[in-house]
Amino acid sequence: MKLYSDRCAGCEACVNACPYNAVTMQGGLPVFSDACNLCGACVEACPSEAIERPGNGGPAVEASPHRGIWIFGETKDGQPTRVVLELLAVGRRLAEKTGQDLGVVLAGDRLGTMPQNLIAFGADRVFLVEHPDLAVFRDEPYTAVLAAAIKQYRPSILLFGATTTGRSLAPRLAARLRTGLTADCTALDIDPESGNLLQTRPAFGGNIMATIMCPVNRPQMATMRPGVQKPATRDGGRTGEVIRLETGPSLLLARTEVLGFINRNEEMVNLEEASVIVSGGRGLGCAENFSLVRELAALLGGVVGASRAAVEEGWLPYAHQVGQTGKTVSPRLYIACGISGAVQHLAGMQGSDIIVAINRNPDAPIFKVASYGMVGDVVQILKSLIEQL
Ligand SMILES: Cc1cc2nc3c(=O)[nH]c(=O)nc-3n(C[C@H](O)[C@H](O)[C@H](O)COP(=O)(O)OP(=O)(O)OC[C@H]3O[C@@H](n4cnc5c(N)ncnc54)[C@H](O)[C@@H]3O)c2cc1C
């Protein structure tokens, strides 16, 4: 903490305010120990405005030249991932609310028309770094390249998908930039008073939704769960700017080398990008009955999901779990078979366009969110649906 000793009245309000006992008085002035984590409680408690966080400042934020909303353009198999398109939809709304530009920072090799494609999906500017060493994601060069771009262009907001890549890159970058990061957000908005990013995510095991702000440091960084927002739609008529960024050997240093990719042997499932999901719960009664769920999913061109109860029974691997501690999905069609509709399950699927629920209990909570309900024995209903299809 920075102390303006000429303003300090020696009142000890900071000592009393500190939740970490990190402030003691010496010679009539406060001294901050290593236990201080810059929480700012003393700044707020000080009646004479004699304390400031180092290298920041409340007022400094307003005067800050940070401007622009950036999205990390994660790619897979030469395409932006679906969460990038979801972030473009969110980012567009934030950009319009704040009057800022929406940018995508895109790193890779031979990315072809991807920058123009991202502009068509809503970006105003694409910051492009191309180099063979960036062809495959690795934390170190990606962090260095992005940190350099951010220091040069100083965006105010920086968003990532909460994917394996985003969850690896964003915290490393936040530490490098000495700013905060809210992980796994389900909603993002702008505070009308301060203009700060409102970052909402479940907290305390999903029992409350917490809205977090990063009022002091910049950029404001968040990862957003895939599947909680609708993706942006393409408008081939949009125009924008592609800015090529230079890179150099010092930014591309890495201690790791990617030798290749090996697909895990277990069943692969991409729930977040599926447009049809047939999910099974404990009401199916046994693992064998999941073959009906699989069959219906195959007939509809969809994939198989599961409630946590079904996963805990060992009927399907965790990769299939939908819900608060599983995947968040938003398919066009979600069929819940023998799933009660606990709030933690709903948290992962209520963004689906059409929900069909099959349950023998007409009062099961799943029917409250269902577009169509079928009351009866799930095994019989599945067999009959399969037969008809
Ligand atoms: C912190 C936390 C996180 C959690 N995260 C998740 C999560 O990510 N995903 C998740 O799913 N859950 C999660 N849960 C668990 C959640 O609370 C429920 O326990 C779980 O979703 C219940 O699964 P289920 O609906 O399959 O089973 P049950 O609640 O046992 O419901 C079975 C349903 O099947 C119906 N049924 C039974 N037999 C038949 C039949 N023959 N024909 C038709 N219907 C039948 C019953 O009427 C009942 O409605 C979490 C819980 C906590 C505390």
Coordinates of C-alpha atoms and ligand atoms in Angstrom, one line a residue:
M1 CA 0.0 0.0 0.0
K2 CA 1.1 3.5 -0.7
L3 CA 0.9 5.9 2.2
Y4 CA 0.7 9.7 1.9
S5 CA 2.2 10.4 5.4
D6 CA 1.5 14.2 5.1
R7 CA -2.2 13.4 5.0
C8 CA -2.2 10.7 7.7
A9 CA -3.8 11.8 10.9
G10 CA -2.6 8.6 12.8
C11 CA -6.3 7.7 13.6
E12 CA -5.6 3.9 13.3
A13 CA -8.9 3.4 11.2
C14 CA -6.8 1.4 8.8
V15 CA -5.5 -0.9 11.6
N16 CA -9.0 -1.6 12.7
A17 CA -10.3 -2.1 9.1
C18 CA -7.7 -4.6 8.0
P19 CA -9.2 -8.1 7.9
Y20 CA -5.7 -9.6 7.7
N21 CA -4.0 -7.8 10.7
A22 CA -1.5 -6.6 8.1
V23 CA -1.4 -3.0 9.4
T24 CA 0.4 -1.9 12.5
M25 CA 1.3 1.6 13.8
Q26 CA 5.0 2.6 14.0
G27 CA 6.0 6.1 15.0
G28 CA 2.3 7.3 14.6
L29 CA 2.1 6.0 11.0
P30 CA 0.7 2.8 9.6
V31 CA 3.1 0.1 8.3
F32 CA 1.9 -2.6 6.0
S33 CA 3.2 -6.1 6.5
D34 CA 3.6 -9.0 3.9
A35 CA 0.2 -10.2 5.0
C36 CA -1.4 -7.3 3.1
N37 CA -3.2 -8.6 0.0
L38 CA -4.1 -5.2 -1.4
C39 CA -7.8 -5.8 -0.6
G40 CA -8.3 -2.0 -0.1
A41 CA -10.3 -2.2 3.2
C42 CA -7.8 0.4 4.6
V43 CA -8.2 2.7 1.6
E44 CA -11.9 2.8 2.2
A45 CA -11.6 3.2 5.9
C46 CA -9.1 6.1 5.9
P47 CA -11.0 9.4 6.5
S48 CA -8.1 11.5 5.2
E49 CA -7.5 9.6 1.8
A50 CA -3.9 9.0 2.9
I51 CA -3.7 5.4 1.5
E52 CA -3.7 4.2 -2.1
R53 CA -3.2 0.8 -3.7
P54 CA 0.2 0.8 -5.5
G55 CA 0.2 1.2 -9.2
N56 CA -3.5 1.9 -9.6
G57 CA -5.8 4.2 -8.2
G58 CA -9.5 4.7 -8.2
P59 CA -9.3 8.0 -10.1
A60 CA -6.6 6.6 -12.3
V61 CA -9.1 4.2 -13.8
E62 CA -11.2 7.0 -15.1
A63 CA -8.2 8.6 -16.6
S64 CA -7.0 5.3 -17.9
P65 CA -6.5 5.0 -21.7
H66 CA -7.7 1.4 -21.6
R67 CA -10.4 1.1 -24.3
G68 CA -12.0 -1.7 -26.3
I69 CA -13.5 -5.1 -25.7
W70 CA -11.4 -8.1 -26.7
I71 CA -12.1 -11.7 -27.1
F72 CA -9.5 -14.4 -27.3
G73 CA -10.1 -16.2 -30.7
E74 CA -9.7 -19.8 -29.7
T75 CA -9.7 -22.1 -32.8
K76 CA -10.1 -25.8 -33.4
D77 CA -9.5 -27.6 -36.7
G78 CA -9.1 -24.3 -38.5
Q79 CA -12.4 -22.8 -37.2
P80 CA -13.3 -20.5 -34.3
T81 CA -14.8 -22.6 -31.5
R82 CA -18.5 -22.1 -30.8
V83 CA -17.8 -20.3 -27.5
V84 CA -15.9 -17.6 -29.5
L85 CA -19.2 -17.0 -31.5
E86 CA -21.1 -16.9 -28.2
L87 CA -18.6 -14.4 -26.8
L88 CA -18.9 -12.3 -30.0
A89 CA -22.7 -12.1 -29.3
V90 CA -22.1 -11.0 -25.7
G91 CA -19.2 -8.7 -26.7
R92 CA -21.3 -7.0 -29.3
R93 CA -23.9 -6.1 -26.7
L94 CA -21.2 -4.8 -24.3
A95 CA -19.6 -2.9 -27.1
E96 CA -22.8 -1.2 -28.0
K97 CA -23.6 -0.4 -24.3
T98 CA -20.2 1.2 -23.8
G99 CA -19.5 2.7 -27.2
Q100 CA -16.3 0.7 -27.6
D101 CA -14.9 -1.4 -30.4
L102 CA -15.2 -5.2 -30.3
G103 CA -11.9 -6.9 -31.1
V104 CA -10.8 -10.5 -31.4
V105 CA -7.1 -11.4 -30.8
L106 CA -6.3 -14.3 -33.0
A107 CA -3.1 -16.3 -32.8
G108 CA -2.1 -19.2 -34.9
D109 CA -0.6 -20.1 -38.3
R110 CA -2.0 -19.7 -41.8
L111 CA -5.4 -18.7 -40.5
G112 CA -6.7 -17.8 -44.0
T113 CA -10.0 -16.1 -44.1
M114 CA -10.7 -16.5 -40.4
P115 CA -10.2 -12.8 -39.6
Q116 CA -12.8 -11.8 -42.2
N117 CA -15.1 -14.5 -40.9
L118 CA -14.8 -13.2 -37.3
I119 CA -15.7 -9.7 -38.6
A120 CA -18.8 -11.2 -40.3
F121 CA -19.7 -12.6 -36.9
G122 CA -19.5 -9.2 -35.2
A123 CA -15.9 -8.1 -34.6
D124 CA -14.9 -4.6 -35.5
R125 CA -11.1 -5.4 -35.5
V126 CA -9.1 -8.5 -35.6
F127 CA -5.6 -8.4 -34.0
L128 CA -3.8 -11.2 -35.9
V129 CA -0.5 -12.9 -35.0
E130 CA 0.6 -15.6 -37.4
H131 CA 3.7 -17.8 -36.9
P132 CA 4.4 -21.5 -37.4
D133 CA 5.3 -21.7 -33.7
L134 CA 1.7 -20.6 -32.8
A135 CA 0.0 -23.3 -34.9
V136 CA -0.8 -25.3 -31.8
F137 CA -1.8 -23.8 -28.5
R138 CA 0.9 -23.7 -25.9
D139 CA 0.7 -21.6 -22.8
E140 CA 4.0 -19.8 -22.8
P141 CA 4.2 -18.3 -26.4
Y142 CA 0.4 -17.6 -26.4
T143 CA 0.7 -15.7 -23.0
A144 CA 3.7 -13.7 -24.2
V145 CA 2.2 -12.8 -27.6
L146 CA -1.2 -11.8 -26.0
A147 CA 0.5 -9.9 -23.2
A148 CA 2.5 -7.9 -25.7
A149 CA -0.6 -7.1 -27.8
I150 CA -2.6 -6.1 -24.7
K151 CA 0.2 -3.8 -23.4
Q152 CA 0.3 -2.2 -26.8
Y153 CA -3.4 -1.7 -27.5
R154 CA -4.7 -1.6 -23.8
P155 CA -8.2 -3.1 -24.1
S156 CA -10.5 -2.5 -21.2
I157 CA -12.1 -5.9 -21.2
L158 CA -10.7 -9.2 -22.2
L159 CA -12.9 -12.3 -22.5
F160 CA -12.1 -16.0 -22.9
G161 CA -14.2 -19.2 -23.2
A162 CA -14.0 -21.3 -20.1
T163 CA -12.6 -24.1 -22.1
T164 CA -9.5 -26.1 -21.3
T165 CA -7.4 -23.6 -23.3
G166 CA -9.1 -20.6 -21.9
R167 CA -8.8 -21.9 -18.3
S168 CA -5.1 -22.4 -18.8
L169 CA -4.3 -19.2 -20.7
A170 CA -6.5 -16.6 -18.9
P171 CA -5.1 -17.0 -15.3
R172 CA -1.5 -17.0 -16.6
L173 CA -2.2 -13.9 -18.6
A174 CA -4.0 -12.2 -15.7
A175 CA -1.0 -12.8 -13.4
R176 CA 1.3 -11.5 -16.1
L177 CA -0.8 -8.3 -16.5
R178 CA -1.3 -8.0 -12.7
T179 CA -5.1 -7.8 -13.0
G180 CA -8.1 -9.8 -11.7
L181 CA -9.9 -12.6 -13.4
T182 CA -13.4 -14.0 -12.9
A183 CA -13.6 -17.6 -14.0
D184 CA -16.6 -19.4 -15.4
C185 CA -19.1 -16.6 -15.8
T186 CA -22.6 -17.3 -16.9
A187 CA -23.6 -13.7 -17.6
L188 CA -21.7 -10.5 -18.4
D189 CA -23.0 -6.9 -18.4
I190 CA -22.0 -3.3 -17.8
D191 CA -22.6 -1.5 -14.6
P192 CA -24.5 1.7 -15.7
E193 CA -23.0 3.8 -13.0
S194 CA -19.3 3.0 -13.1
G195 CA -19.1 1.4 -16.6
N196 CA -17.3 -1.5 -15.0
L197 CA -17.9 -5.1 -16.3
L198 CA -20.4 -7.0 -14.2
Q199 CA -19.2 -10.6 -14.1
T200 CA -21.8 -13.1 -12.8
R201 CA -21.1 -16.6 -11.8
P202 CA -22.4 -19.3 -9.4
A203 CA -20.8 -19.3 -6.0
F204 CA -20.9 -21.4 -2.9
G205 CA -21.8 -24.6 -4.7
G206 CA -24.4 -22.8 -6.9
N207 CA -26.5 -21.6 -4.0
I208 CA -26.0 -17.9 -4.9
M209 CA -25.1 -16.0 -8.0
A210 CA -22.2 -13.6 -7.3
T211 CA -21.7 -10.5 -9.4
I212 CA -18.0 -9.5 -9.4
M213 CA -16.4 -6.2 -10.6
C214 CA -12.8 -5.4 -11.1
P215 CA -12.9 -1.6 -10.5
V216 CA -9.2 -0.8 -10.2
N217 CA -7.0 -2.9 -12.5
R218 CA -7.2 -3.2 -16.2
P219 CA -8.0 -5.1 -18.3
Q220 CA -11.1 -6.6 -16.7
M221 CA -10.8 -10.3 -17.4
A222 CA -13.3 -13.1 -17.4
T223 CA -13.8 -16.6 -18.8
M224 CA -17.3 -17.5 -19.8
R225 CA -18.9 -20.9 -19.7
P226 CA -19.6 -22.4 -23.2
G227 CA -23.2 -22.9 -24.0
V228 CA -24.8 -20.2 -21.7
Q229 CA -25.3 -17.7 -24.5
K230 CA -26.6 -18.0 -28.1
P231 CA -23.8 -17.6 -30.7
A232 CA -23.6 -14.5 -32.9
T233 CA -25.1 -14.8 -36.4
R234 CA -23.1 -14.2 -39.5
D235 CA -23.5 -11.1 -41.6
G236 CA -21.4 -11.3 -44.7
G237 CA -21.9 -7.6 -45.3
R238 CA -20.1 -6.4 -42.2
T239 CA -16.7 -4.7 -42.6
G240 CA -13.9 -4.3 -40.2
E241 CA -10.1 -3.9 -39.8
V242 CA -7.5 -6.6 -39.6
I243 CA -4.4 -5.5 -37.7
R244 CA -1.3 -7.7 -38.1
L245 CA 0.9 -7.9 -35.0
E246 CA 4.6 -8.5 -35.1
T247 CA 6.1 -11.3 -33.1
G248 CA 9.7 -12.2 -32.4
P249 CA 11.8 -15.0 -31.0
S250 CA 11.7 -13.7 -27.4
L251 CA 7.9 -14.0 -27.4
L252 CA 7.9 -17.5 -28.9
L253 CA 10.1 -19.1 -26.3
A254 CA 8.5 -22.3 -24.8
R255 CA 9.7 -25.1 -22.6
T256 CA 7.2 -27.5 -24.1
E257 CA 6.8 -29.1 -27.5
V258 CA 3.6 -30.6 -28.8
L259 CA 4.5 -34.0 -30.3
G260 CA 1.0 -34.9 -31.4
F261 CA -2.5 -35.5 -30.2
I262 CA -3.9 -38.9 -29.0
N263 CA -7.6 -39.2 -28.7
R264 CA -8.7 -40.8 -25.4
N265 CA -10.1 -44.2 -25.9
E266 CA -13.3 -43.5 -24.0
E267 CA -16.4 -42.3 -25.8
M268 CA -15.9 -38.8 -27.1
V269 CA -18.8 -36.5 -26.5
N270 CA -19.2 -32.9 -27.5
L271 CA -22.3 -31.9 -25.6
E272 CA -21.6 -28.1 -25.8
E273 CA -21.9 -28.0 -29.5
A274 CA -24.6 -30.6 -30.0
S275 CA -27.9 -29.5 -31.4
V276 CA -29.8 -32.5 -30.1
I277 CA -29.2 -34.1 -26.7
V278 CA -31.0 -37.1 -25.2
S279 CA -30.1 -37.3 -21.5
G280 CA -30.8 -40.1 -19.0
G281 CA -31.2 -40.0 -15.2
R282 CA -31.7 -42.4 -12.3
G283 CA -35.3 -43.0 -13.5
L284 CA -33.8 -45.3 -16.2
G285 CA -33.2 -47.8 -13.5
C286 CA -30.1 -49.5 -14.8
A287 CA -27.1 -49.0 -17.1
E288 CA -28.6 -51.3 -19.7
N289 CA -31.5 -49.0 -20.3
F290 CA -29.1 -46.3 -21.5
S291 CA -29.0 -48.3 -24.8
L292 CA -32.5 -46.9 -25.5
V293 CA -31.2 -43.4 -24.8
R294 CA -28.3 -44.0 -27.2
E295 CA -30.6 -45.4 -29.8
L296 CA -33.0 -42.4 -29.7
A297 CA -30.0 -40.0 -29.8
A298 CA -28.6 -41.8 -32.8
L299 CA -32.0 -41.7 -34.6
L300 CA -32.2 -37.9 -34.0
G301 CA -28.6 -37.2 -34.9
G302 CA -27.8 -36.2 -31.3
V303 CA -25.5 -37.1 -28.4
V304 CA -26.1 -38.7 -25.0
G305 CA -26.2 -36.7 -21.8
A306 CA -26.7 -37.7 -18.2
S307 CA -27.7 -36.4 -14.8
R308 CA -25.2 -36.5 -12.0
A309 CA -27.2 -39.4 -10.4
A310 CA -26.7 -41.5 -13.5
V311 CA -23.0 -40.7 -13.6
E312 CA -22.6 -41.5 -9.9
E313 CA -24.3 -44.8 -10.5
G314 CA -21.5 -45.5 -13.0
W315 CA -23.9 -45.8 -16.0
L316 CA -22.0 -43.2 -18.0
P317 CA -18.7 -41.4 -17.7
Y318 CA -18.5 -37.9 -16.2
A319 CA -17.9 -36.4 -19.7
H320 CA -21.6 -36.8 -20.3
Q321 CA -22.8 -35.0 -17.2
V322 CA -25.1 -32.0 -17.7
G323 CA -25.5 -29.4 -15.0
Q324 CA -23.9 -27.1 -12.6
T325 CA -20.9 -29.4 -12.0
G326 CA -21.0 -30.9 -15.6
K327 CA -21.5 -29.3 -18.9
T328 CA -23.7 -26.3 -19.7
V329 CA -25.6 -27.0 -22.9
S330 CA -28.0 -25.1 -25.2
P331 CA -29.1 -27.5 -27.9
R332 CA -32.2 -27.0 -30.1
L333 CA -33.7 -30.1 -28.6
Y334 CA -33.1 -31.6 -25.1
I335 CA -34.9 -34.8 -24.1
A336 CA -34.7 -35.5 -20.4
C337 CA -35.5 -39.2 -19.7
G338 CA -36.2 -40.1 -16.1
I339 CA -34.5 -36.9 -14.7
S340 CA -36.3 -35.2 -11.8
G341 CA -35.1 -31.7 -12.7
A342 CA -33.1 -30.7 -9.7
V343 CA -31.9 -27.1 -9.7
Q344 CA -28.3 -28.2 -10.4
H345 CA -29.4 -30.1 -13.5
L346 CA -31.5 -27.3 -14.7
A347 CA -28.6 -24.9 -14.4
G348 CA -26.9 -26.8 -17.2
M349 CA -29.7 -27.2 -19.7
Q350 CA -32.5 -24.7 -19.3
G351 CA -31.1 -22.6 -22.1
S352 CA -32.2 -25.3 -24.5
D353 CA -34.6 -24.2 -27.2
I354 CA -37.1 -27.1 -26.8
I355 CA -37.1 -29.3 -23.7
V356 CA -39.0 -32.6 -23.7
A357 CA -39.4 -34.4 -20.4
I358 CA -40.3 -38.0 -19.8
N359 CA -41.1 -38.8 -16.2
R360 CA -43.6 -41.0 -14.4
N361 CA -44.2 -38.4 -11.7
P362 CA -46.5 -35.6 -13.1
D363 CA -45.2 -33.3 -10.4
A364 CA -41.5 -33.7 -11.2
P365 CA -39.9 -30.3 -11.3
I366 CA -38.5 -31.0 -14.8
F367 CA -42.0 -30.4 -16.2
K368 CA -41.8 -26.7 -15.0
V369 CA -39.1 -26.0 -17.6
A370 CA -40.3 -28.5 -20.3
S371 CA -41.9 -27.4 -23.5
Y372 CA -43.5 -30.9 -23.8
G373 CA -44.0 -33.4 -21.1
M374 CA -44.7 -37.2 -21.3
V375 CA -45.9 -38.8 -18.1
G376 CA -45.3 -42.5 -17.9
D377 CA -42.7 -45.2 -17.8
V378 CA -39.5 -44.0 -19.4
V379 CA -38.5 -47.4 -20.8
Q380 CA -41.9 -47.9 -22.5
I381 CA -42.0 -44.4 -23.9
L382 CA -38.4 -44.6 -25.2
K383 CA -39.2 -47.9 -26.9
S384 CA -42.3 -46.5 -28.5
L385 CA -40.5 -43.3 -29.7
I386 CA -37.8 -45.4 -31.2
E387 CA -40.3 -47.6 -32.9
Q388 CA -42.2 -44.7 -34.4
L389 CA -39.0 -42.9 -35.5
Ligands
LIG1 C1 -23.2 -29.0 -5.5 C2 -24.1 -29.9 -6.3 C3 -23.8 -30.0 -7.7 C4 -24.6 -30.8 -8.5 N1 -24.4 -30.8 -9.8 C5 -25.2 -31.6 -10.6 C6 -25.0 -31.6 -12.0 O1 -24.1 -31.0 -12.6 N2 -25.9 -32.3 -12.7 C7 -26.9 -33.0 -12.2 O2 -27.7 -33.6 -12.9 N3 -27.1 -33.0 -10.9 C8 -26.2 -32.3 -10.1 N4 -26.4 -32.4 -8.7 C9 -27.3 -33.4 -8.2 C10 -28.8 -33.0 -8.2 O3 -29.1 -32.3 -7.0 C11 -29.7 -34.2 -8.3 O4 -29.4 -35.1 -7.2 C12 -29.6 -35.0 -9.6 O5 -29.7 -34.2 -10.7 C13 -30.7 -36.1 -9.6 O6 -30.5 -36.8 -10.8 P1 -31.8 -37.6 -11.4 O7 -32.8 -36.6 -11.7 O8 -31.3 -38.5 -12.5 O9 -32.2 -38.5 -10.2 P2 -33.5 -38.4 -9.2 O10 -33.5 -37.2 -8.5 O11 -33.4 -39.7 -8.4 O12 -34.8 -38.5 -10.2 C14 -35.2 -39.6 -10.9 C15 -36.4 -39.2 -11.6 O13 -36.8 -40.3 -12.4 C16 -38.2 -40.5 -12.3 N5 -38.5 -41.9 -12.5 C17 -38.2 -43.0 -11.8 N6 -38.5 -44.1 -12.4 C18 -39.1 -43.8 -13.5 C19 -39.6 -44.5 -14.6 N7 -39.6 -45.9 -14.6 N8 -40.1 -43.9 -15.7 C20 -40.1 -42.5 -15.7 N9 -39.6 -41.7 -14.7 C21 -39.1 -42.4 -13.7 C22 -38.6 -40.1 -10.9 O14 -39.9 -39.6 -10.8 C23 -37.6 -38.9 -10.7 O15 -38.2 -37.7 -11.0 C24 -25.6 -31.6 -7.9 C25 -25.9 -31.5 -6.5 C26 -25.1 -30.7 -5.8 C27 -25.4 -30.6 -4.3

